[in-house]
Amino acid sequence: MAKNRLFLQLLSLSLLPTAVYSWAFTSLHPRRTSLIALSSVSKSSELWNVEKVDHISEWTTNHESYPNPLSLKDKIPSSWFVGVDDAVAMNVKIDAHETIDVSDDDTDEDGDEHTTVGHRGGINAEAFILAGPRAEISFDPSTSKAAIVTCGGLCPGLNSVVREVVMCLSRQYGVKDIVGIPKGYRGFLYPEEWKSLDEGGVQNLHNQGGSMLGSSRGGHDTGAIVDSLVNEGINLLFVSGGDGTVRGASKIAEEVKRRGLAISVACIPKTIDNDIPLIDRTFGFETACEAACEAIKVANTEAAGFPFGLGVVKVMGRNSGFIAMHSSLGSCVADLCLVPEVDFYLDGKGGIVDHLYERLLVNDKAVVVVAEGAGQKLMAELGAAGEEVKDASGNVLLDDVGPWLCKQLKQRLDERLEEASIHGDKLTLKYVDPSYMVRGVPPNTADNLYCLQLAHNAVHGAMAGLSNFIVGSVNTKECYVPISMVANKRSVIDTSHQSLWEMVVFSTGQPSFQTNDDKDAITTASGGTTI
C-alpha cells in the first residue's frame, strides 16, 4: 500500500505544470522519506539568488536595442538564444535540508505523520546568468568597434582566444572594425601601434603558442585607458589575463560606468595555474597538464635507468598545485606530489624522506612532482629563503624549490641507500624543469575548443550590453560571473573533502600531512575550493 502511494506521489510530481512549487517530506516508515511537490509557495518568492551582471542600459541614456544578426539567418531555431531567466547553479551537490523551512506538520489518512516545507529563497541556491547569444543586442554591429588585449604571463590558448573573438564578431555579428592592443595594458597609450584584425589575419593563430599581440605586466592607468577607448571610438573591450588583469578590467568597467559611457568590458580569464575561483577550469590548463605528463614520463624513464634512480620534476603553480596534482594522477608514475596547499616535512615518521627511501628500496626508483610554490614555509624555517622581491604585477617572486629539494633529498638519502645496497649504490638524481616549455606551447584540441566557447560567449555577452564580467564554465555550463565575485580570491586544491587530492594520496602512497578543513567550501570540477 505504501509503495503504491509513493509511486502515485512521484507520478503526480512528473505531471505538475512548470510553476514554482515547494517540497513536502512525507514519512512512510521510520527513517524513510518521499518527495511530494506542492503548489503552495507564492510566485513572488525567490527560488534562486542569481548573481547580477552590469548592463550598459543602467547608466546610459537613450539606450537602444537591435535584433541579433543571428536571428536574421535562415532556419535559426529560437532555442539558440538565451532567455532572460536562464541561469546556472553554482553548486550541484547540496544538502537539501539547508534549502528548506519547516512550515506545517500533518497526519495523513493512514495515521502517518509528514511535514510540509517551503523553500528558503536565495539561501544556498546561488546561480549565475547563462552565457550565450541574446535575441536582442545593445550595439549596432555596423558602427561598433572592438578591441582585444592580452596581459600577464603566456598561456596555451591566448592566440586561440584572439582568433575566436575576431571570428565571432565578424562572422556572427558582422563587426568588421576590430583592433588588437599590443603589449598589454600599456599598449592603450599608443593607438598608432594598434593592430587591425580580420579573419584572414587570425586564421591560423590557434596553431601558434604565445600571444600575437604580445603581453606585459603592470602598466595599468585606468583614466588614460578609458580616454583612449573614447578617443578611438571603442565600445567593445575584450580582456584576457589573470587575477591582476581581471582587477584592472573591473576598474576600467567601473570608470566607464561612472562616466556614463556605452562601452562593454568582457573578460576571458587566463591562468595556467587554474586558480580562478568558482569556474571549473581555465583555458590552457589541460595543455599544461599534458606537457607536464610528458616531462614526468621522461623523469620516470631516467629514474628507471639507474640503481636508486630518483626523478624530480618541478611544474608551475605558485599558490595552487592543480598542474602538479592532475599531471601526477595523469602520468600514473608519481610516488610523491608536493603542492602549495599542503605543508610537508622532510625527516621523521610521516616525512617525505622515509617515504621515498621505502619506495626506492621496493622499486629501485621513484618520481617526485613538485609545484613551484610548494615548500616555501619549510624553506624559510630552514633558513633557505631569500629576500622578498615582487614583479611588475605585484607577485612575490618565489624561492626556487626544485634545486633546494634535490639537495635536501640527496644529502639525506645517499648514506641510507649506500648502507642498504650490496653494491654501495647512492642516489642517482635527475632534475627536470619544464616550466616555460609547458606554457609556451599551442593548445591541445580540448583547450582550443574551450577557448572557442569562452571567446564566443564573451562576445555574446558584450554585444548584449553586459559588462564587468568574466566568462567561464560552472558545472560544465558557460556563464557570466561578476568580476567582483572573483577579484582578490583564489581557487586552491580542496584537500578536506572527497576530491582528486584524496586520489593523489592513495595513488602515490604518500603521507597525507595536514589538510585544511573548510566545511563551507565551494568545490569545482577540477578539485578546487575558493579562498
PDB file of C-alpha atoms in Angstrom, residues 374-521:
ATOM      1  CA  ALA A 374      55.400  24.165  -2.564  1.00  0.00           C
ATOM      2  CA  GLY A 375      57.703  24.117   0.450  1.00  0.00           C
ATOM      3  CA  GLN A 376      58.112  27.887   0.766  1.00  0.00           C
ATOM      4  CA  LYS A 377      57.305  27.792   4.504  1.00  0.00           C
ATOM      5  CA  LEU A 378      59.727  24.920   5.109  1.00  0.00           C
ATOM      6  CA  MET A 379      62.490  26.668   3.177  1.00  0.00           C
ATOM      7  CA  ALA A 380      62.042  29.756   5.333  1.00  0.00           C
ATOM      8  CA  GLU A 381      62.124  27.686   8.525  1.00  0.00           C
ATOM      9  CA  LEU A 382      65.375  26.054   7.414  1.00  0.00           C
ATOM     10  CA  GLY A 383      66.939  29.404   6.525  1.00  0.00           C
ATOM     11  CA  ALA A 384      66.905  28.897   2.757  1.00  0.00           C
ATOM     12  CA  ALA A 385      64.541  31.737   1.858  1.00  0.00           C
ATOM     13  CA  GLY A 386      65.849  34.897   0.237  1.00  0.00           C
ATOM     14  CA  GLU A 387      64.618  38.489   0.483  1.00  0.00           C
ATOM     15  CA  GLU A 388      61.086  39.211  -0.709  1.00  0.00           C
ATOM     16  CA  VAL A 389      61.069  40.540  -4.281  1.00  0.00           C
ATOM     17  CA  LYS A 390      57.989  41.335  -6.384  1.00  0.00           C
ATOM     18  CA  ASP A 391      57.454  41.521 -10.144  1.00  0.00           C
ATOM     19  CA  ALA A 392      55.677  44.355 -12.006  1.00  0.00           C
ATOM     20  CA  SER A 393      52.276  42.779 -11.289  1.00  0.00           C
ATOM     21  CA  GLY A 394      52.908  42.659  -7.559  1.00  0.00           C
ATOM     22  CA  ASN A 395      53.501  38.889  -7.420  1.00  0.00           C
ATOM     23  CA  VAL A 396      56.088  37.780  -4.875  1.00  0.00           C
ATOM     24  CA  LEU A 397      58.965  36.010  -6.632  1.00  0.00           C
ATOM     25  CA  LEU A 398      59.235  32.575  -5.039  1.00  0.00           C
ATOM     26  CA  ASP A 399      62.342  30.839  -3.814  1.00  0.00           C
ATOM     27  CA  ASP A 400      63.302  28.034  -6.199  1.00  0.00           C
ATOM     28  CA  VAL A 401      62.061  24.879  -4.508  1.00  0.00           C
ATOM     29  CA  GLY A 402      63.343  22.480  -7.197  1.00  0.00           C
ATOM     30  CA  PRO A 403      67.138  22.650  -6.707  1.00  0.00           C
ATOM     31  CA  TRP A 404      66.668  23.100  -2.955  1.00  0.00           C
ATOM     32  CA  LEU A 405      64.565  19.952  -2.686  1.00  0.00           C
ATOM     33  CA  CYS A 406      67.042  17.962  -4.792  1.00  0.00           C
ATOM     34  CA  LYS A 407      69.886  19.000  -2.490  1.00  0.00           C
ATOM     35  CA  GLN A 408      67.951  18.075   0.662  1.00  0.00           C
ATOM     36  CA  LEU A 409      66.940  14.649  -0.672  1.00  0.00           C
ATOM     37  CA  LYS A 410      70.425  13.862  -1.949  1.00  0.00           C
ATOM     38  CA  GLN A 411      72.010  14.694   1.411  1.00  0.00           C
ATOM     39  CA  ARG A 412      69.517  12.609   3.377  1.00  0.00           C
ATOM     40  CA  LEU A 413      69.181   9.559   1.139  1.00  0.00           C
ATOM     41  CA  ASP A 414      72.737   8.923  -0.028  1.00  0.00           C
ATOM     42  CA  GLU A 415      74.057   7.469   3.211  1.00  0.00           C
ATOM     43  CA  ARG A 416      70.971   5.381   3.952  1.00  0.00           C
ATOM     44  CA  LEU A 417      70.843   3.891   0.464  1.00  0.00           C
ATOM     45  CA  GLU A 418      74.577   3.171   0.409  1.00  0.00           C
ATOM     46  CA  GLU A 419      74.229   1.150   3.603  1.00  0.00           C
ATOM     47  CA  ALA A 420      71.237  -0.750   2.200  1.00  0.00           C
ATOM     48  CA  SER A 421      72.873  -1.556  -1.155  1.00  0.00           C
ATOM     49  CA  ILE A 422      75.094  -4.609  -1.619  1.00  0.00           C
ATOM     50  CA  HIS A 423      76.974  -2.607  -4.274  1.00  0.00           C
ATOM     51  CA  GLY A 424      77.217   0.594  -2.242  1.00  0.00           C
ATOM     52  CA  ASP A 425      74.945   2.498  -4.623  1.00  0.00           C
ATOM     53  CA  LYS A 426      73.920   6.027  -3.720  1.00  0.00           C
ATOM     54  CA  LEU A 427      71.006   8.081  -5.019  1.00  0.00           C
ATOM     55  CA  THR A 428      71.034   8.817  -8.768  1.00  0.00           C
ATOM     56  CA  LEU A 429      69.038  12.023  -9.101  1.00  0.00           C
ATOM     57  CA  LYS A 430      67.760  13.645 -12.301  1.00  0.00           C
ATOM     58  CA  TYR A 431      66.056  17.054 -12.160  1.00  0.00           C
ATOM     59  CA  VAL A 432      63.607  18.220 -14.856  1.00  0.00           C
ATOM     60  CA  ASP A 433      62.172  21.748 -15.016  1.00  0.00           C
ATOM     61  CA  PRO A 434      59.726  22.080 -17.962  1.00  0.00           C
ATOM     62  CA  SER A 435      58.021  25.248 -16.610  1.00  0.00           C
ATOM     63  CA  TYR A 436      58.275  27.538 -19.626  1.00  0.00           C
ATOM     64  CA  MET A 437      58.026  24.699 -22.131  1.00  0.00           C
ATOM     65  CA  VAL A 438      54.632  23.980 -20.592  1.00  0.00           C
ATOM     66  CA  ARG A 439      53.178  27.463 -21.067  1.00  0.00           C
ATOM     67  CA  GLY A 440      54.643  28.343 -24.466  1.00  0.00           C
ATOM     68  CA  VAL A 441      53.131  25.507 -26.500  1.00  0.00           C
ATOM     69  CA  PRO A 442      50.000  25.719 -28.705  1.00  0.00           C
ATOM     70  CA  PRO A 443      46.766  24.497 -27.100  1.00  0.00           C
ATOM     71  CA  ASN A 444      45.655  20.916 -27.490  1.00  0.00           C
ATOM     72  CA  THR A 445      42.291  20.080 -29.044  1.00  0.00           C
ATOM     73  CA  ALA A 446      40.332  20.242 -25.769  1.00  0.00           C
ATOM     74  CA  ASP A 447      41.737  23.654 -24.836  1.00  0.00           C
ATOM     75  CA  ASN A 448      41.299  25.005 -28.346  1.00  0.00           C
ATOM     76  CA  LEU A 449      37.615  24.072 -28.234  1.00  0.00           C
ATOM     77  CA  TYR A 450      37.282  25.595 -24.771  1.00  0.00           C
ATOM     78  CA  CYS A 451      38.871  28.844 -25.989  1.00  0.00           C
ATOM     79  CA  LEU A 452      36.312  28.935 -28.792  1.00  0.00           C
ATOM     80  CA  GLN A 453      33.424  28.549 -26.340  1.00  0.00           C
ATOM     81  CA  LEU A 454      34.761  31.166 -23.939  1.00  0.00           C
ATOM     82  CA  ALA A 455      35.594  33.730 -26.622  1.00  0.00           C
ATOM     83  CA  HIS A 456      32.271  33.376 -28.440  1.00  0.00           C
ATOM     84  CA  ASN A 457      30.302  33.648 -25.201  1.00  0.00           C
ATOM     85  CA  ALA A 458      32.321  36.714 -24.190  1.00  0.00           C
ATOM     86  CA  VAL A 459      31.298  38.301 -27.499  1.00  0.00           C
ATOM     87  CA  HIS A 460      27.646  37.323 -26.996  1.00  0.00           C
ATOM     88  CA  GLY A 461      27.628  38.908 -23.536  1.00  0.00           C
ATOM     89  CA  ALA A 462      29.354  42.103 -24.616  1.00  0.00           C
ATOM     90  CA  MET A 463      27.111  42.551 -27.684  1.00  0.00           C
ATOM     91  CA  ALA A 464      24.085  42.141 -25.391  1.00  0.00           C
ATOM     92  CA  GLY A 465      25.349  45.087 -23.327  1.00  0.00           C
ATOM     93  CA  LEU A 466      26.644  43.154 -20.325  1.00  0.00           C
ATOM     94  CA  SER A 467      29.824  44.453 -18.715  1.00  0.00           C
ATOM     95  CA  ASN A 468      32.273  43.914 -15.853  1.00  0.00           C
ATOM     96  CA  PHE A 469      32.062  40.122 -16.041  1.00  0.00           C
ATOM     97  CA  ILE A 470      34.217  37.087 -16.656  1.00  0.00           C
ATOM     98  CA  VAL A 471      33.032  34.190 -18.755  1.00  0.00           C
ATOM     99  CA  GLY A 472      33.728  30.688 -17.504  1.00  0.00           C
ATOM    100  CA  SER A 473      32.409  27.182 -17.131  1.00  0.00           C
ATOM    101  CA  VAL A 474      30.456  26.441 -13.950  1.00  0.00           C
ATOM    102  CA  ASN A 475      29.216  22.885 -13.620  1.00  0.00           C
ATOM    103  CA  THR A 476      30.112  22.382 -17.311  1.00  0.00           C
ATOM    104  CA  LYS A 477      27.915  25.286 -18.489  1.00  0.00           C
ATOM    105  CA  GLU A 478      29.378  28.613 -19.638  1.00  0.00           C
ATOM    106  CA  CYS A 479      28.029  31.557 -17.690  1.00  0.00           C
ATOM    107  CA  TYR A 480      28.724  35.180 -16.761  1.00  0.00           C
ATOM    108  CA  VAL A 481      30.243  35.813 -13.330  1.00  0.00           C
ATOM    109  CA  PRO A 482      30.551  39.363 -11.936  1.00  0.00           C
ATOM    110  CA  ILE A 483      34.235  40.250 -11.579  1.00  0.00           C
ATOM    111  CA  SER A 484      33.593  41.367  -8.001  1.00  0.00           C
ATOM    112  CA  MET A 485      32.951  37.731  -7.045  1.00  0.00           C
ATOM    113  CA  VAL A 486      36.399  36.529  -8.156  1.00  0.00           C
ATOM    114  CA  ALA A 487      38.632  39.565  -7.613  1.00  0.00           C
ATOM    115  CA  ASN A 488      41.224  39.100  -4.852  1.00  0.00           C
ATOM    116  CA  LYS A 489      40.151  35.473  -4.407  1.00  0.00           C
ATOM    117  CA  ARG A 490      41.860  32.281  -5.460  1.00  0.00           C
ATOM    118  CA  SER A 491      40.967  28.681  -6.175  1.00  0.00           C
ATOM    119  CA  VAL A 492      43.188  26.150  -4.425  1.00  0.00           C
ATOM    120  CA  ILE A 493      43.150  22.372  -4.183  1.00  0.00           C
ATOM    121  CA  ASP A 494      40.370  21.136  -1.935  1.00  0.00           C
ATOM    122  CA  THR A 495      42.191  18.786   0.430  1.00  0.00           C
ATOM    123  CA  SER A 496      39.498  18.382   3.092  1.00  0.00           C
ATOM    124  CA  HIS A 497      36.647  16.926   1.050  1.00  0.00           C
ATOM    125  CA  GLN A 498      36.353  13.902  -1.170  1.00  0.00           C
ATOM    126  CA  SER A 499      38.267  15.178  -4.184  1.00  0.00           C
ATOM    127  CA  LEU A 500      41.167  14.477  -6.516  1.00  0.00           C
ATOM    128  CA  TRP A 501      43.632  15.135  -3.704  1.00  0.00           C
ATOM    129  CA  GLU A 502      42.358  12.045  -1.918  1.00  0.00           C
ATOM    130  CA  MET A 503      43.152  10.086  -5.073  1.00  0.00           C
ATOM    131  CA  VAL A 504      46.672  11.530  -5.165  1.00  0.00           C
ATOM    132  CA  VAL A 505      47.371  10.404  -1.599  1.00  0.00           C
ATOM    133  CA  PHE A 506      46.269   6.848  -2.316  1.00  0.00           C
ATOM    134  CA  SER A 507      47.788   6.691  -5.800  1.00  0.00           C
ATOM    135  CA  THR A 508      51.243   7.751  -4.618  1.00  0.00           C
ATOM    136  CA  GLY A 509      51.026   6.159  -1.173  1.00  0.00           C
ATOM    137  CA  GLN A 510      52.468   9.376   0.272  1.00  0.00           C
ATOM    138  CA  PRO A 511      51.756  10.708   3.754  1.00  0.00           C
ATOM    139  CA  SER A 512      48.596  12.807   3.897  1.00  0.00           C
ATOM    140  CA  PHE A 513      50.257  15.509   6.037  1.00  0.00           C
ATOM    141  CA  GLN A 514      47.927  18.170   7.457  1.00  0.00           C
ATOM    142  CA  THR A 515      44.964  19.434   5.432  1.00  0.00           C
ATOM    143  CA  ASN A 516      42.530  22.346   5.619  1.00  0.00           C
ATOM    144  CA  ASP A 517      39.005  21.774   6.888  1.00  0.00           C
ATOM    145  CA  ASP A 518      36.632  24.296   5.328  1.00  0.00           C
ATOM    146  CA  LYS A 519      33.166  22.808   5.677  1.00  0.00           C
ATOM    147  CA  ASP A 520      31.610  25.612   3.630  1.00  0.00           C
ATOM    148  CA  ALA A 521      33.968  25.223   0.663  1.00  0.00           C
TER     149      ALA A 521
END
